[in-house]
Amino acid sequence: MSRELKTGIIAILIIIIFIWGFNFLNGQNIFQPSKRQFLVEYNNVGGLTEASSVFVNGLKVGGVDNIDFNPDPAKKGQMLVKFSLENGFIFTKKSIVKIYSPNPLSGSNLVLIPSYEGEEAKDGDYLQGEVEEGLFSAIGARLDPIQIKLERVLESADLSFKKFNNLLDKKTTTSIQNSFEEIEFAIIDLRTTIASVNSIVDSNSSNLKETLKNTNQITQNLSKVTDTLVNSNLGEIMRKAELTLTSVNSLLDGIQNGKGTAGKLMNDDALYTNLTEMSQELEELLRDMKLNPKRFVHFSLFGKKPSPYKPEVKKEEIKQ
């Protein structure tokens, strides 16, 4: 082989390897059998590129071939994505092709959510497209309401501060300063009072100690009394006292109702009447003995018989 032929063959091989490597880096393998191509329409491709891959359940099954604007005038502004898959994978037209980003630092890829119901998808068919919400988009969507509320809170706070500044005029400021001065004077007076109390306590510390000692002695005595009461069977004493009071109450009830000697003495009017009459008769007897002692007592040394008693006649009765 001539040198020129060898150079030409090497150049052709280099060109073939370059073309294959370029397509391989773009996710295409020109040495594999022909692939099926499908079309998907999106309003926003969300960072999808022609080097992006197509996955099914985490397995790479194809790649993106082309991304361009939709040529249909009725769908002006929409994006048309063309991707290819290996021939061995079968699914239907109801399958969904979703744009997703596995993490914020990597690019977007396509994930095919296959459906096995309905008509089988063929080369050149349009599939339904969706865009999965990314991490930053989800965070932004959740932060938007918080941002709105925060703005409202800041506006309210701003109005409150303005009103507060309007309240703090010169007169109000002066009043506040005077109030703080009065508080300071009150604190000084309180300190003086505390110092006086401390001096009083110091001067009477011996008396306080004696008082505490006496209090302790009283407490000990009370404790001894309590122990004595506990040890003296206080419950039995109380029970006996209760029985005694019950007996006394029964006795008083009997006396009040006229039962027994004491009851009759307390409640029998006839006895009172008899005692009254007896007292009057005794009083008359004593008066008679005092006025006429010879009638009741006679004394003679020679045994002379006493003369019969003659009641004395008063002068007033003789005159009459």
mmCIF file of N, CA, C and O in Angstrom, residues 40-122:
data_model
loop_
_atom_site.group_PDB
_atom_site.id
_atom_site.type_symbol
_atom_site.label_atom_id
_atom_site.label_comp_id
_atom_site.label_asym_id
_atom_site.label_seq_id
_atom_site.Cartn_x
_atom_site.Cartn_y
_atom_site.Cartn_z
ATOM 1 N N VAL A 40 -42.970 16.323 21.582
ATOM 2 C CA VAL A 40 -43.674 16.807 22.775
ATOM 3 C C VAL A 40 -43.690 18.327 22.740
ATOM 4 O O VAL A 40 -42.681 18.950 22.377
ATOM 5 N N GLU A 41 -44.823 18.934 23.112
ATOM 6 C CA GLU A 41 -44.970 20.388 23.126
ATOM 7 C C GLU A 41 -44.940 20.892 24.573
ATOM 8 O O GLU A 41 -45.580 20.321 25.462
ATOM 9 N N TYR A 42 -44.165 21.989 24.767
ATOM 10 C CA TYR A 42 -44.043 22.598 26.092
ATOM 11 C C TYR A 42 -44.175 24.110 25.955
ATOM 12 O O TYR A 42 -43.780 24.694 24.931
ATOM 13 N N ASN A 43 -44.709 24.747 26.988
ATOM 14 C CA ASN A 43 -44.688 26.207 27.044
ATOM 15 C C ASN A 43 -43.338 26.727 27.517
ATOM 16 O O ASN A 43 -42.930 27.828 27.159
ATOM 17 N N ASN A 44 -42.647 25.904 28.325
ATOM 18 C CA ASN A 44 -41.338 26.286 28.841
ATOM 19 C C ASN A 44 -40.538 24.998 29.029
ATOM 20 O O ASN A 44 -40.988 24.068 29.700
ATOM 21 N N VAL A 45 -39.343 24.936 28.437
ATOM 22 C CA VAL A 45 -38.545 23.716 28.510
ATOM 23 C C VAL A 45 -37.763 23.629 29.806
ATOM 24 O O VAL A 45 -37.187 22.576 30.110
ATOM 25 N N GLY A 46 -37.695 24.708 30.595
ATOM 26 C CA GLY A 46 -37.102 24.659 31.920
ATOM 27 C C GLY A 46 -35.657 24.212 31.950
ATOM 28 O O GLY A 46 -35.281 23.378 32.786
ATOM 29 N N GLY A 47 -34.803 24.711 31.036
ATOM 30 C CA GLY A 47 -33.386 24.373 31.038
ATOM 31 C C GLY A 47 -33.051 23.083 30.302
ATOM 32 O O GLY A 47 -31.919 22.598 30.402
ATOM 33 N N LEU A 48 -34.009 22.500 29.585
ATOM 34 C CA LEU A 48 -33.743 21.283 28.810
ATOM 35 C C LEU A 48 -32.866 21.622 27.603
ATOM 36 O O LEU A 48 -33.063 22.649 26.942
ATOM 37 N N THR A 49 -31.878 20.776 27.315
ATOM 38 C CA THR A 49 -30.967 20.977 26.172
ATOM 39 C C THR A 49 -30.987 19.750 25.274
ATOM 40 O O THR A 49 -31.564 18.708 25.620
ATOM 41 N N GLU A 50 -30.328 19.886 24.118
ATOM 42 C CA GLU A 50 -30.269 18.766 23.169
ATOM 43 C C GLU A 50 -29.362 17.652 23.651
ATOM 44 O O GLU A 50 -29.349 16.568 23.064
ATOM 45 N N ALA A 51 -28.584 17.888 24.705
ATOM 46 C CA ALA A 51 -27.741 16.851 25.291
ATOM 47 C C ALA A 51 -28.433 16.129 26.451
ATOM 48 O O ALA A 51 -27.838 15.241 27.069
ATOM 49 N N SER A 52 -29.675 16.504 26.740
ATOM 50 C CA SER A 52 -30.401 15.878 27.843
ATOM 51 C C SER A 52 -30.794 14.455 27.490
ATOM 52 O O SER A 52 -30.914 14.095 26.312
ATOM 53 N N SER A 53 -31.008 13.644 28.531
ATOM 54 C CA SER A 53 -31.339 12.236 28.350
ATOM 55 C C SER A 53 -32.818 12.001 28.653
ATOM 56 O O SER A 53 -33.506 12.840 29.241
ATOM 57 N N VAL A 54 -33.266 10.802 28.248
ATOM 58 C CA VAL A 54 -34.630 10.365 28.504
ATOM 59 C C VAL A 54 -34.558 9.129 29.393
ATOM 60 O O VAL A 54 -33.824 8.179 29.067
ATOM 61 N N PHE A 55 -35.284 9.140 30.515
ATOM 62 C CA PHE A 55 -35.237 8.057 31.478
ATOM 63 C C PHE A 55 -36.626 7.445 31.648
ATOM 64 O O PHE A 55 -37.652 8.126 31.529
ATOM 65 N N VAL A 56 -36.643 6.141 31.933
ATOM 66 C CA VAL A 56 -37.863 5.424 32.308
ATOM 67 C C VAL A 56 -37.531 4.635 33.564
ATOM 68 O O VAL A 56 -36.676 3.739 33.526
ATOM 69 N N ASN A 57 -38.159 5.007 34.682
ATOM 70 C CA ASN A 57 -37.907 4.338 35.959
ATOM 71 C C ASN A 57 -36.427 4.359 36.336
ATOM 72 O O ASN A 57 -35.884 3.398 36.881
ATOM 73 N N GLY A 58 -35.764 5.485 36.056
ATOM 74 C CA GLY A 58 -34.359 5.650 36.381
ATOM 75 C C GLY A 58 -33.394 5.086 35.360
ATOM 76 O O GLY A 58 -32.182 5.246 35.512
ATOM 77 N N LEU A 59 -33.882 4.426 34.316
ATOM 78 C CA LEU A 59 -33.022 3.836 33.284
ATOM 79 C C LEU A 59 -33.007 4.736 32.051
ATOM 80 O O LEU A 59 -34.064 5.161 31.572
ATOM 81 N N LYS A 60 -31.810 5.021 31.543
ATOM 82 C CA LYS A 60 -31.694 5.845 30.350
ATOM 83 C C LYS A 60 -32.077 5.020 29.121
ATOM 84 O O LYS A 60 -31.500 3.974 28.845
ATOM 85 N N VAL A 61 -33.077 5.520 28.383
ATOM 86 C CA VAL A 61 -33.578 4.793 27.197
ATOM 87 C C VAL A 61 -33.494 5.619 25.931
ATOM 88 O O VAL A 61 -33.882 5.159 24.860
ATOM 89 N N GLY A 62 -33.003 6.862 26.024
ATOM 90 C CA GLY A 62 -32.906 7.691 24.830
ATOM 91 C C GLY A 62 -32.360 9.052 25.159
ATOM 92 O O GLY A 62 -31.827 9.286 26.258
ATOM 93 N N GLY A 63 -32.492 9.983 24.206
ATOM 94 C CA GLY A 63 -31.989 11.322 24.397
ATOM 95 C C GLY A 63 -32.764 12.324 23.574
ATOM 96 O O GLY A 63 -33.548 11.972 22.676
ATOM 97 N N VAL A 64 -32.554 13.598 23.866
ATOM 98 C CA VAL A 64 -33.217 14.682 23.161
ATOM 99 C C VAL A 64 -32.455 14.933 21.857
ATOM 100 O O VAL A 64 -31.226 15.093 21.863
ATOM 101 N N ASP A 65 -33.186 14.996 20.755
ATOM 102 C CA ASP A 65 -32.566 15.220 19.447
ATOM 103 C C ASP A 65 -32.610 16.680 19.037
ATOM 104 O O ASP A 65 -31.643 17.205 18.463
ATOM 105 N N ASN A 66 -33.737 17.364 19.321
ATOM 106 C CA ASN A 66 -33.876 18.735 18.817
ATOM 107 C C ASN A 66 -34.876 19.488 19.694
ATOM 108 O O ASN A 66 -35.857 18.913 20.186
ATOM 109 N N ILE A 67 -34.597 20.788 19.891
ATOM 110 C CA ILE A 67 -35.506 21.689 20.598
ATOM 111 C C ILE A 67 -35.655 22.933 19.748
ATOM 112 O O ILE A 67 -34.670 23.597 19.417
ATOM 113 N N ASP A 68 -36.893 23.264 19.398
ATOM 114 C CA ASP A 68 -37.132 24.409 18.520
ATOM 115 C C ASP A 68 -38.532 24.949 18.782
ATOM 116 O O ASP A 68 -39.342 24.319 19.471
ATOM 117 N N PHE A 69 -38.796 26.134 18.245
ATOM 118 C CA PHE A 69 -40.127 26.707 18.372
ATOM 119 C C PHE A 69 -41.116 25.948 17.504
ATOM 120 O O PHE A 69 -40.763 25.415 16.434
ATOM 121 N N ASN A 70 -42.350 25.893 17.955
ATOM 122 C CA ASN A 70 -43.391 25.175 17.222
ATOM 123 C C ASN A 70 -43.712 25.931 15.932
ATOM 124 O O ASN A 70 -44.030 27.120 15.970
ATOM 125 N N PRO A 71 -43.618 25.242 14.774
ATOM 126 C CA PRO A 71 -43.889 25.933 13.495
ATOM 127 C C PRO A 71 -45.379 26.216 13.278
ATOM 128 O O PRO A 71 -45.725 26.987 12.360
ATOM 129 N N ASP A 72 -46.269 25.648 14.076
ATOM 130 C CA ASP A 72 -47.705 25.859 13.887
ATOM 131 C C ASP A 72 -48.049 27.284 14.297
ATOM 132 O O ASP A 72 -47.792 27.682 15.442
ATOM 133 N N PRO A 73 -48.644 28.086 13.402
ATOM 134 C CA PRO A 73 -48.992 29.480 13.755
ATOM 135 C C PRO A 73 -49.972 29.558 14.929
ATOM 136 O O PRO A 73 -49.948 30.523 15.690
ATOM 137 N N ALA A 74 -50.853 28.559 15.077
ATOM 138 C CA ALA A 74 -51.822 28.584 16.168
ATOM 139 C C ALA A 74 -51.150 28.360 17.524
ATOM 140 O O ALA A 74 -51.717 28.679 18.564
ATOM 141 N N LYS A 75 -49.953 27.784 17.522
ATOM 142 C CA LYS A 75 -49.223 27.497 18.757
ATOM 143 C C LYS A 75 -47.923 28.292 18.806
ATOM 144 O O LYS A 75 -46.891 27.795 19.227
ATOM 145 N N LYS A 76 -48.024 29.524 18.358
ATOM 146 C CA LYS A 76 -46.852 30.381 18.303
ATOM 147 C C LYS A 76 -46.324 30.660 19.712
ATOM 148 O O LYS A 76 -47.071 30.975 20.623
ATOM 149 N N GLY A 77 -44.998 30.537 19.881
ATOM 150 C CA GLY A 77 -44.367 30.760 21.168
ATOM 151 C C GLY A 77 -44.132 29.488 21.960
ATOM 152 O O GLY A 77 -43.373 29.511 22.936
ATOM 153 N N GLN A 78 -44.794 28.390 21.615
ATOM 154 C CA GLN A 78 -44.561 27.136 22.313
ATOM 155 C C GLN A 78 -43.297 26.454 21.783
ATOM 156 O O GLN A 78 -42.848 26.722 20.674
ATOM 157 N N MET A 79 -42.736 25.562 22.599
ATOM 158 C CA MET A 79 -41.518 24.842 22.245
ATOM 159 C C MET A 79 -41.883 23.423 21.828
ATOM 160 O O MET A 79 -42.748 22.783 22.433
ATOM 161 N N LEU A 80 -41.179 22.959 20.796
ATOM 162 C CA LEU A 80 -41.380 21.608 20.280
ATOM 163 C C LEU A 80 -40.096 20.819 20.518
ATOM 164 O O LEU A 80 -39.027 21.189 20.023
ATOM 165 N N VAL A 81 -40.194 19.741 21.272
ATOM 166 C CA VAL A 81 -39.040 18.925 21.630
ATOM 167 C C VAL A 81 -39.175 17.584 20.912
ATOM 168 O O VAL A 81 -40.216 16.929 20.996
ATOM 169 N N LYS A 82 -38.067 17.199 20.244
ATOM 170 C CA LYS A 82 -38.027 15.917 19.549
ATOM 171 C C LYS A 82 -36.995 15.035 20.260
ATOM 172 O O LYS A 82 -35.852 15.444 20.459
ATOM 173 N N PHE A 83 -37.418 13.830 20.656
ATOM 174 C CA PHE A 83 -36.503 12.916 21.318
ATOM 175 C C PHE A 83 -36.666 11.535 20.703
ATOM 176 O O PHE A 83 -37.682 11.221 20.069
ATOM 177 N N SER A 84 -35.650 10.718 20.878
ATOM 178 C CA SER A 84 -35.635 9.381 20.291
ATOM 179 C C SER A 84 -35.493 8.330 21.383
ATOM 180 O O SER A 84 -34.873 8.568 22.419
ATOM 181 N N LEU A 85 -36.083 7.137 21.113
ATOM 182 C CA LEU A 85 -36.033 6.015 22.033
ATOM 183 C C LEU A 85 -35.614 4.766 21.300
ATOM 184 O O LEU A 85 -35.726 4.676 20.061
ATOM 185 N N GLU A 86 -35.124 3.801 22.036
ATOM 186 C CA GLU A 86 -34.785 2.520 21.439
ATOM 187 C C GLU A 86 -36.057 1.797 20.997
ATOM 188 O O GLU A 86 -37.129 1.969 21.573
ATOM 189 N N ASN A 87 -35.903 0.951 19.958
ATOM 190 C CA ASN A 87 -37.072 0.311 19.364
ATOM 191 C C ASN A 87 -37.705 -0.730 20.279
ATOM 192 O O ASN A 87 -38.887 -1.032 20.161
ATOM 193 N N GLY A 88 -36.958 -1.284 21.212
ATOM 194 C CA GLY A 88 -37.480 -2.383 21.999
ATOM 195 C C GLY A 88 -38.484 -1.979 23.063
ATOM 196 O O GLY A 88 -39.220 -2.834 23.576
ATOM 197 N N PHE A 89 -38.586 -0.709 23.417
ATOM 198 C CA PHE A 89 -39.480 -0.282 24.488
ATOM 199 C C PHE A 89 -40.838 0.083 23.893
ATOM 200 O O PHE A 89 -40.941 0.915 22.994
ATOM 201 N N ILE A 90 -41.926 -0.511 24.386
ATOM 202 C CA ILE A 90 -43.267 -0.322 23.848
ATOM 203 C C ILE A 90 -44.129 0.371 24.903
ATOM 204 O O ILE A 90 -44.147 -0.016 26.065
ATOM 205 N N PHE A 91 -44.916 1.380 24.488
ATOM 206 C CA PHE A 91 -45.840 2.109 25.350
ATOM 207 C C PHE A 91 -46.941 2.683 24.468
ATOM 208 O O PHE A 91 -46.895 2.564 23.234
ATOM 209 N N THR A 92 -47.927 3.353 25.093
ATOM 210 C CA THR A 92 -49.068 3.865 24.334
ATOM 211 C C THR A 92 -49.027 5.389 24.260
ATOM 212 O O THR A 92 -48.185 6.039 24.883
ATOM 213 N N LYS A 93 -49.984 5.928 23.502
ATOM 214 C CA LYS A 93 -50.029 7.375 23.295
ATOM 215 C C LYS A 93 -50.471 8.131 24.559
ATOM 216 O O LYS A 93 -50.327 9.350 24.622
ATOM 217 N N LYS A 94 -51.019 7.419 25.539
ATOM 218 C CA LYS A 94 -51.431 8.067 26.783
ATOM 219 C C LYS A 94 -50.269 8.312 27.741
ATOM 220 O O LYS A 94 -50.464 8.842 28.834
ATOM 221 N N SER A 95 -49.070 7.927 27.350
ATOM 222 C CA SER A 95 -47.906 8.135 28.204
ATOM 223 C C SER A 95 -47.598 9.625 28.322
ATOM 224 O O SER A 95 -47.929 10.425 27.444
ATOM 225 N N ILE A 96 -46.937 9.980 29.417
ATOM 226 C CA ILE A 96 -46.618 11.384 29.704
ATOM 227 C C ILE A 96 -45.103 11.540 29.719
ATOM 228 O O ILE A 96 -44.372 10.712 30.282
ATOM 229 N N VAL A 97 -44.629 12.620 29.122
ATOM 230 C CA VAL A 97 -43.210 12.957 29.106
ATOM 231 C C VAL A 97 -43.031 14.212 29.955
ATOM 232 O O VAL A 97 -43.551 15.276 29.627
ATOM 233 N N LYS A 98 -42.295 14.056 31.040
ATOM 234 C CA LYS A 98 -42.182 15.130 32.023
ATOM 235 C C LYS A 98 -40.755 15.657 32.071
ATOM 236 O O LYS A 98 -39.789 14.887 32.055
ATOM 237 N N ILE A 99 -40.611 16.983 32.117
ATOM 238 C CA ILE A 99 -39.311 17.622 32.306
ATOM 239 C C ILE A 99 -39.060 17.734 33.809
ATOM 240 O O ILE A 99 -39.895 18.253 34.551
ATOM 241 N N TYR A 100 -37.901 17.226 34.250
ATOM 242 C CA TYR A 100 -37.603 17.304 35.675
ATOM 243 C C TYR A 100 -36.126 17.572 35.851
ATOM 244 O O TYR A 100 -35.296 17.314 34.963
ATOM 245 N N SER A 101 -35.779 18.099 37.024
ATOM 246 C CA SER A 101 -34.392 18.382 37.369
ATOM 247 C C SER A 101 -34.079 17.638 38.654
ATOM 248 O O SER A 101 -34.687 17.922 39.696
ATOM 249 N N PRO A 102 -33.154 16.646 38.628
ATOM 250 C CA PRO A 102 -32.885 15.858 39.832
ATOM 251 C C PRO A 102 -32.324 16.678 40.980
ATOM 252 O O PRO A 102 -32.582 16.384 42.146
ATOM 253 N N ASN A 103 -31.555 17.746 40.701
ATOM 254 C CA ASN A 103 -31.039 18.630 41.743
ATOM 255 C C ASN A 103 -30.791 20.004 41.140
ATOM 256 O O ASN A 103 -30.690 20.136 39.924
ATOM 257 N N PRO A 104 -30.701 21.031 41.972
ATOM 258 C CA PRO A 104 -30.569 22.395 41.439
ATOM 259 C C PRO A 104 -29.300 22.628 40.643
ATOM 260 O O PRO A 104 -29.250 23.558 39.835
ATOM 261 N N LEU A 105 -28.256 21.803 40.842
ATOM 262 C CA LEU A 105 -26.984 22.042 40.163
ATOM 263 C C LEU A 105 -26.883 21.346 38.818
ATOM 264 O O LEU A 105 -25.993 21.681 38.029
ATOM 265 N N SER A 106 -27.737 20.380 38.557
ATOM 266 C CA SER A 106 -27.673 19.651 37.286
ATOM 267 C C SER A 106 -28.708 20.183 36.321
ATOM 268 O O SER A 106 -29.641 20.893 36.703
ATOM 269 N N GLY A 107 -28.541 19.802 35.025
ATOM 270 C CA GLY A 107 -29.490 20.220 34.012
ATOM 271 C C GLY A 107 -30.771 19.399 34.065
ATOM 272 O O GLY A 107 -30.910 18.442 34.830
ATOM 273 N N SER A 108 -31.714 19.803 33.238
ATOM 274 C CA SER A 108 -32.997 19.114 33.198
ATOM 275 C C SER A 108 -32.943 17.938 32.234
ATOM 276 O O SER A 108 -32.179 17.934 31.260
ATOM 277 N N ASN A 109 -33.745 16.948 32.506
ATOM 278 C CA ASN A 109 -33.869 15.766 31.654
ATOM 279 C C ASN A 109 -35.345 15.448 31.444
ATOM 280 O O ASN A 109 -36.223 16.081 32.041
ATOM 281 N N LEU A 110 -35.578 14.459 30.574
ATOM 282 C CA LEU A 110 -36.932 13.989 30.328
ATOM 283 C C LEU A 110 -37.120 12.653 31.010
ATOM 284 O O LEU A 110 -36.235 11.801 31.003
ATOM 285 N N VAL A 111 -38.285 12.494 31.617
ATOM 286 C CA VAL A 111 -38.646 11.217 32.200
ATOM 287 C C VAL A 111 -39.968 10.788 31.568
ATOM 288 O O VAL A 111 -40.920 11.569 31.506
ATOM 289 N N LEU A 112 -39.986 9.578 31.055
ATOM 290 C CA LEU A 112 -41.170 9.039 30.400
ATOM 291 C C LEU A 112 -41.961 8.219 31.405
ATOM 292 O O LEU A 112 -41.441 7.281 32.005
ATOM 293 N N ILE A 113 -43.203 8.608 31.623
ATOM 294 C CA ILE A 113 -44.112 7.864 32.492
ATOM 295 C C ILE A 113 -45.000 7.038 31.575
ATOM 296 O O ILE A 113 -45.980 7.555 31.019
ATOM 297 N N PRO A 114 -44.662 5.769 31.365
ATOM 298 C CA PRO A 114 -45.364 4.994 30.329
ATOM 299 C C PRO A 114 -46.768 4.602 30.764
ATOM 300 O O PRO A 114 -47.061 4.430 31.939
ATOM 301 N N SER A 115 -47.605 4.486 29.772
ATOM 302 C CA SER A 115 -48.964 3.969 29.956
ATOM 303 C C SER A 115 -49.144 2.823 28.965
ATOM 304 O O SER A 115 -48.673 2.894 27.818
ATOM 305 N N TYR A 116 -49.829 1.792 29.395
ATOM 306 C CA TYR A 116 -49.991 0.596 28.549
ATOM 307 C C TYR A 116 -51.448 0.388 28.147
ATOM 308 O O TYR A 116 -51.843 -0.696 27.755
ATOM 309 N N GLU A 117 -52.235 1.448 28.252
ATOM 310 C CA GLU A 117 -53.635 1.380 27.848
ATOM 311 C C GLU A 117 -53.840 2.231 26.595
ATOM 312 O O GLU A 117 -53.332 3.335 26.498
ATOM 313 N N GLY A 118 -54.597 1.727 25.685
ATOM 314 C CA GLY A 118 -54.889 2.471 24.470
ATOM 315 C C GLY A 118 -54.001 2.059 23.309
ATOM 316 O O GLY A 118 -53.367 0.998 23.293
ATOM 317 N N GLU A 119 -53.924 2.970 22.320
ATOM 318 C CA GLU A 119 -53.191 2.693 21.069
ATOM 319 C C GLU A 119 -51.686 2.814 21.289
ATOM 320 O O GLU A 119 -51.236 3.721 21.984
ATOM 321 N N GLU A 120 -50.937 1.929 20.698
ATOM 322 C CA GLU A 120 -49.482 1.919 20.844
ATOM 323 C C GLU A 120 -48.881 3.140 20.146
ATOM 324 O O GLU A 120 -49.298 3.533 19.047
ATOM 325 N N ALA A 121 -47.887 3.764 20.822
ATOM 326 C CA ALA A 121 -47.216 4.929 20.255
ATOM 327 C C ALA A 121 -46.237 4.484 19.165
ATOM 328 O O ALA A 121 -45.489 3.523 19.345
ATOM 329 N N LYS A 122 -46.262 5.210 18.048
ATOM 330 C CA LYS A 122 -45.388 4.899 16.912
ATOM 331 C C LYS A 122 -44.485 6.062 16.610
ATOM 332 O O LYS A 122 -44.637 7.152 17.152
#
